[in-house]
Coordinates of N, CA and C in Angstrom, one line a residue:
X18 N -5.2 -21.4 14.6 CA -4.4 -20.9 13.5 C -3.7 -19.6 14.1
X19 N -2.2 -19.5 13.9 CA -1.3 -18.3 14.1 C -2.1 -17.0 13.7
X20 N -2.2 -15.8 14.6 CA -2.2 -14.6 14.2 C -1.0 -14.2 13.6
X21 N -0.9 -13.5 12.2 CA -0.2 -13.0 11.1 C 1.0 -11.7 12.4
X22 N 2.1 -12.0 11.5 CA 3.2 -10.9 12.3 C 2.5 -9.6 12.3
X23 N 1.8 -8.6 12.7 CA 1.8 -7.5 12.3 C 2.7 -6.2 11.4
X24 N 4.0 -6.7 11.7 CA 4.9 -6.2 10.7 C 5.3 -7.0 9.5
X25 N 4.6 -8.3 9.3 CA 5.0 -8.9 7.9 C 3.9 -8.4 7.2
X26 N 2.4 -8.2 7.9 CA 1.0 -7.4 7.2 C 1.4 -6.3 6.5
X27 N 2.0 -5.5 8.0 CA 1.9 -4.0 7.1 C 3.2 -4.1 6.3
X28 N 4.3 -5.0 6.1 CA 5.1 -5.0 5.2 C 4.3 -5.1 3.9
X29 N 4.1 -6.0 3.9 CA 2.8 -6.2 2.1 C 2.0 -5.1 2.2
X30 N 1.2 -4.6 3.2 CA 0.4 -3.3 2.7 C 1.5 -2.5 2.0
X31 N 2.4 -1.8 2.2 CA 3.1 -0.9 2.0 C 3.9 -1.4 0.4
X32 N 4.3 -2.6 0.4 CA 4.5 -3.2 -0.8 C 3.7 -2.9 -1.7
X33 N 2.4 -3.0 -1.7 CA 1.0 -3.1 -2.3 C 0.8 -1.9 -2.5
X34 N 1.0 -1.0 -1.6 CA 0.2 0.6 -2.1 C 1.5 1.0 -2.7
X35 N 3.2 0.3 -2.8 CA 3.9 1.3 -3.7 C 3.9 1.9 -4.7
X36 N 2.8 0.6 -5.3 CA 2.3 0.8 -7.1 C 1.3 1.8 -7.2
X37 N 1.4 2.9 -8.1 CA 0.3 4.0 -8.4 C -0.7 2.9 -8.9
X38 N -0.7 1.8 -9.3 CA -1.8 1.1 -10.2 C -2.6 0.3 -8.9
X39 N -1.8 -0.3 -8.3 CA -2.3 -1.1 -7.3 C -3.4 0.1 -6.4
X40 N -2.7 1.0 -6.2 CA -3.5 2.4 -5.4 C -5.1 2.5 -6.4
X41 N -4.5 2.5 -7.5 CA -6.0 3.7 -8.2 C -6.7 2.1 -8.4
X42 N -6.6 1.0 -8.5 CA -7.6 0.0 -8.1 C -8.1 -0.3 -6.7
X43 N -7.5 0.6 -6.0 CA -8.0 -0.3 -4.4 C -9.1 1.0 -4.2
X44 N -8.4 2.4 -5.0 CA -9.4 3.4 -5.0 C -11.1 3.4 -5.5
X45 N -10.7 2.6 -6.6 CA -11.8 2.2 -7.4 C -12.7 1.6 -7.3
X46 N -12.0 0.5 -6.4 CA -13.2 -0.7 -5.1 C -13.6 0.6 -4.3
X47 N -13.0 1.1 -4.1 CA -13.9 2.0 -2.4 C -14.6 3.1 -2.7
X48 N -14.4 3.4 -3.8 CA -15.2 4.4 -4.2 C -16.5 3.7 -5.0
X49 N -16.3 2.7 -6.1 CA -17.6 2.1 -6.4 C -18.4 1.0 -6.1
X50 N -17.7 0.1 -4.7 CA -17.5 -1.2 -4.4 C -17.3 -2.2 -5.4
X51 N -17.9 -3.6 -4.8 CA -17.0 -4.5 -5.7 C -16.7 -4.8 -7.3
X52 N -16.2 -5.0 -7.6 CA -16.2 -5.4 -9.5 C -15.5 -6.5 -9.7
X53 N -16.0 -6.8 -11.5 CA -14.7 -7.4 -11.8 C -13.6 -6.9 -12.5
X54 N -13.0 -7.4 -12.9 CA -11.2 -7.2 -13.5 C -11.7 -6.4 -14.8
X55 N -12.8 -7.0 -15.5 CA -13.0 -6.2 -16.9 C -13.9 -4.7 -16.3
X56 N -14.7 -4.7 -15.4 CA -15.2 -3.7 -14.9 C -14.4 -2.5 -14.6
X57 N -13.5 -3.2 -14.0 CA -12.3 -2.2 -13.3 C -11.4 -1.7 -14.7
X58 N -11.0 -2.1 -15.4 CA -10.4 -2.5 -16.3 C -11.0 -1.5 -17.7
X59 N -12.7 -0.8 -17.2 CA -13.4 0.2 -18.1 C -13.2 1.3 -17.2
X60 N -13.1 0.9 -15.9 CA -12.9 2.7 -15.4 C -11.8 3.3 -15.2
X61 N -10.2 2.6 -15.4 CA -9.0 2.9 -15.4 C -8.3 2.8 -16.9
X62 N -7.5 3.2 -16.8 CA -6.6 3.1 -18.1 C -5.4 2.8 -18.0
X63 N -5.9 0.9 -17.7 CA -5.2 0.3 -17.6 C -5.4 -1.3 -18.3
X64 N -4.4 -1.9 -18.5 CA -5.3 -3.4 -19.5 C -6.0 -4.1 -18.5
X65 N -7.0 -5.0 -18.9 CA -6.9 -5.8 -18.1 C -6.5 -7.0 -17.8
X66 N -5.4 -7.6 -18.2 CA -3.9 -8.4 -18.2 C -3.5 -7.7 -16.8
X67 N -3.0 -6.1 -16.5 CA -2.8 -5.6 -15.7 C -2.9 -5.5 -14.9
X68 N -4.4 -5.4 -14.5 CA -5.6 -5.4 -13.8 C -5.4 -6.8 -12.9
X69 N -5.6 -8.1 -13.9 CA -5.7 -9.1 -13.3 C -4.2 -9.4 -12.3
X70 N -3.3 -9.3 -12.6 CA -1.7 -9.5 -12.4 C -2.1 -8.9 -11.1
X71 N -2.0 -7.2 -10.8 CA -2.4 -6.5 -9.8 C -3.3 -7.3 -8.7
X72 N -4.8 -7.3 -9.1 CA -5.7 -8.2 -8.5 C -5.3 -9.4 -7.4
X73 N -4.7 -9.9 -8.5 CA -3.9 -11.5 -7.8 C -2.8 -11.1 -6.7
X74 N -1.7 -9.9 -6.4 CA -1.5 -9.3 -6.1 C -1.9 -8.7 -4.6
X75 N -3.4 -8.0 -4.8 CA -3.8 -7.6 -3.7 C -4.3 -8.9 -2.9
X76 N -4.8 -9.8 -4.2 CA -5.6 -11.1 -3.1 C -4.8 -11.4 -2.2
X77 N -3.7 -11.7 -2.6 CA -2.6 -12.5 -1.5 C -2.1 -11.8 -0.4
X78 N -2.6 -10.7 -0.7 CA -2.0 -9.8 0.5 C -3.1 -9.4 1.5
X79 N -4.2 -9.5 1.0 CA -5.5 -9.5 2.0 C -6.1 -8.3 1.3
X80 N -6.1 -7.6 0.8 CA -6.7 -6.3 0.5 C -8.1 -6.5 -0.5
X81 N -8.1 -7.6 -1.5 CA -9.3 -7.6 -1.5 C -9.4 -9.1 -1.7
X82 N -10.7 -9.6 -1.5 CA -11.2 -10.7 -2.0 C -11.7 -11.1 -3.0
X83 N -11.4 -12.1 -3.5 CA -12.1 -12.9 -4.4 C -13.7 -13.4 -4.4
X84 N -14.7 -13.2 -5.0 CA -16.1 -13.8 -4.3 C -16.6 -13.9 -6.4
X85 N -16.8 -15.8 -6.0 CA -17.3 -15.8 -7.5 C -18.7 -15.3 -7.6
X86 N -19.3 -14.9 -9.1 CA -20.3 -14.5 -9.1 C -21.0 -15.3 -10.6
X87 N -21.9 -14.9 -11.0 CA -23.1 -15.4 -12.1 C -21.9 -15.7 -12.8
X88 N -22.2 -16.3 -14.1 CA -21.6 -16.5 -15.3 C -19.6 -16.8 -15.0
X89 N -19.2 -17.7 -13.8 CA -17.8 -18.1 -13.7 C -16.6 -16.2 -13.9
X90 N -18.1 -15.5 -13.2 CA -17.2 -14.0 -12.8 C -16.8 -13.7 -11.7
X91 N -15.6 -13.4 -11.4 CA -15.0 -13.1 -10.2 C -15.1 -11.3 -9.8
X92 N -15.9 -11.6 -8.6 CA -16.2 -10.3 -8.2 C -14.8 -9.4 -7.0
X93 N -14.6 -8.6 -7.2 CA -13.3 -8.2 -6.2 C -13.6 -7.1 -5.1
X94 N -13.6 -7.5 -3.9 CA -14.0 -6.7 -3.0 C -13.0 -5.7 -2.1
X95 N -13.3 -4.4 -1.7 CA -12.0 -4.4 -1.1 C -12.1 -5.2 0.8
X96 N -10.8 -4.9 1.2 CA -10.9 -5.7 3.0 C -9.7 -4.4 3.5
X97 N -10.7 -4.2 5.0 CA -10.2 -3.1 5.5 C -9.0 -4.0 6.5
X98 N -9.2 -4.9 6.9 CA -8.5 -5.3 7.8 C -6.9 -5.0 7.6
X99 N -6.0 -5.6 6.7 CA -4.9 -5.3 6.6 C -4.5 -3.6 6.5
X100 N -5.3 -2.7 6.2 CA -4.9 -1.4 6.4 C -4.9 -1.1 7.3
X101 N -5.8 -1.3 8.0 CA -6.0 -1.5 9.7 C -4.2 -1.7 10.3
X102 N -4.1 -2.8 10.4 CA -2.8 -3.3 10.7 C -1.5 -2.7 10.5
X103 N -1.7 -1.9 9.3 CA -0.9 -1.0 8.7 C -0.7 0.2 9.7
X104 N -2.0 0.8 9.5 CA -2.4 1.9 10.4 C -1.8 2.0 11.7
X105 N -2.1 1.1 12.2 CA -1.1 0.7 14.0 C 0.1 0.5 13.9
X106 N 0.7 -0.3 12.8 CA 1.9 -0.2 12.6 C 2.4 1.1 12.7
X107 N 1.9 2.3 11.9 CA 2.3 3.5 11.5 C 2.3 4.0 13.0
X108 N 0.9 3.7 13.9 CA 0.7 4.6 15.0 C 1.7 4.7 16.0
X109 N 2.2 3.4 16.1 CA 3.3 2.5 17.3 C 4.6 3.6 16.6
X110 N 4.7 3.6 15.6 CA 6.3 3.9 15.0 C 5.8 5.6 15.6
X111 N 4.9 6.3 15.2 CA 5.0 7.9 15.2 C 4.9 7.5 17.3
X112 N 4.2 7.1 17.9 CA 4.5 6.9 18.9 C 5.5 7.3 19.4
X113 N 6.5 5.8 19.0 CA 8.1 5.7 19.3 C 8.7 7.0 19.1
X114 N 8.5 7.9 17.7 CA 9.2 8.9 17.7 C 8.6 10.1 18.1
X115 N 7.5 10.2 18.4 CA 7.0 11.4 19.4 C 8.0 11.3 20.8
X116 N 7.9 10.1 21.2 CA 8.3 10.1 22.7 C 10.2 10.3 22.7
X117 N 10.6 9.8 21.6 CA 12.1 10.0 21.4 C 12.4 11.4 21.5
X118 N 11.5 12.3 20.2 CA 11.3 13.9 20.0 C 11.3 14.6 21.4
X119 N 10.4 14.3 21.9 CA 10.2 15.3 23.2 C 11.2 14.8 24.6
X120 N 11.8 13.6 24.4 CA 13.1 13.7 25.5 C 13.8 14.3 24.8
X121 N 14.4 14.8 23.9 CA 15.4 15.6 23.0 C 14.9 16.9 22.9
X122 N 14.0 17.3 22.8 CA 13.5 18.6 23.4 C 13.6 19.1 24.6
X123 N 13.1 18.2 25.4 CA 13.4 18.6 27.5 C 14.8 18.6 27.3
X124 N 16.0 17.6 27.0 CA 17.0 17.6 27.0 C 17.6 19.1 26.5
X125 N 17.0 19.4 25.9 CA 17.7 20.5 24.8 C 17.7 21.7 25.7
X126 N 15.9 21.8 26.1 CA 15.8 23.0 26.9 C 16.7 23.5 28.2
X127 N 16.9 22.2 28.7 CA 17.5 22.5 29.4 C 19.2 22.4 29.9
X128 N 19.4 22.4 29.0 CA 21.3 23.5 28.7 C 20.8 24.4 28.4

């Protein structure tokens, strides 16, 4: 199976975290771990219509998982992996521009 682009990953992370909602639910997993939609749905103030939309949302983008539970409940986990991906994305780019920054500094210095 293909390894995922790394820039199409952290494209969706960054998609994902634009929403303040999508954020205070991923916060919510990692601060309480997993839940469901109506769980989440009591500690935000947010519907959970919302919640679910959101959810389905993060699933597809890898951020959390789906894992059924008792009574046909879906429990929602978060997954570090695609932040990860994000993160190196971020690291490579500040990289790139540290190293641009400081030839433009030596250059500068010296005129």
């Amino acid at each position: 199976m293909p390894q995922p682009d790394p820039e199409a990953v952290a494209e969706q992370v960054f998609t994902a975290l634009a929403d303040p909602s999508r954020r205070a639910l991923l916060a919510a997993l990692a601060a309480g771990g997993p839940a469901t939609a109506t769980e989440l749905a009591g500690r935000l103030p947010i519907t959970r219509q919302a919640i679910a939309k959101h959810l389905a949302l993060l699933t597809e983008t890898g951020l959390v998982t789906a894992e059924p539970g008792e009574r046909r409940r879906v429990r929602y986990r978060l997954r570090s992996a695609p932040m990860r991906v994000a993160q190196q994305f971020l690291a490579a780019l500040a990289r790139d521009w540290d190293g641009q920054l400081d030839a433009l500094k030596s250059h500068l210095e010296k005129e």
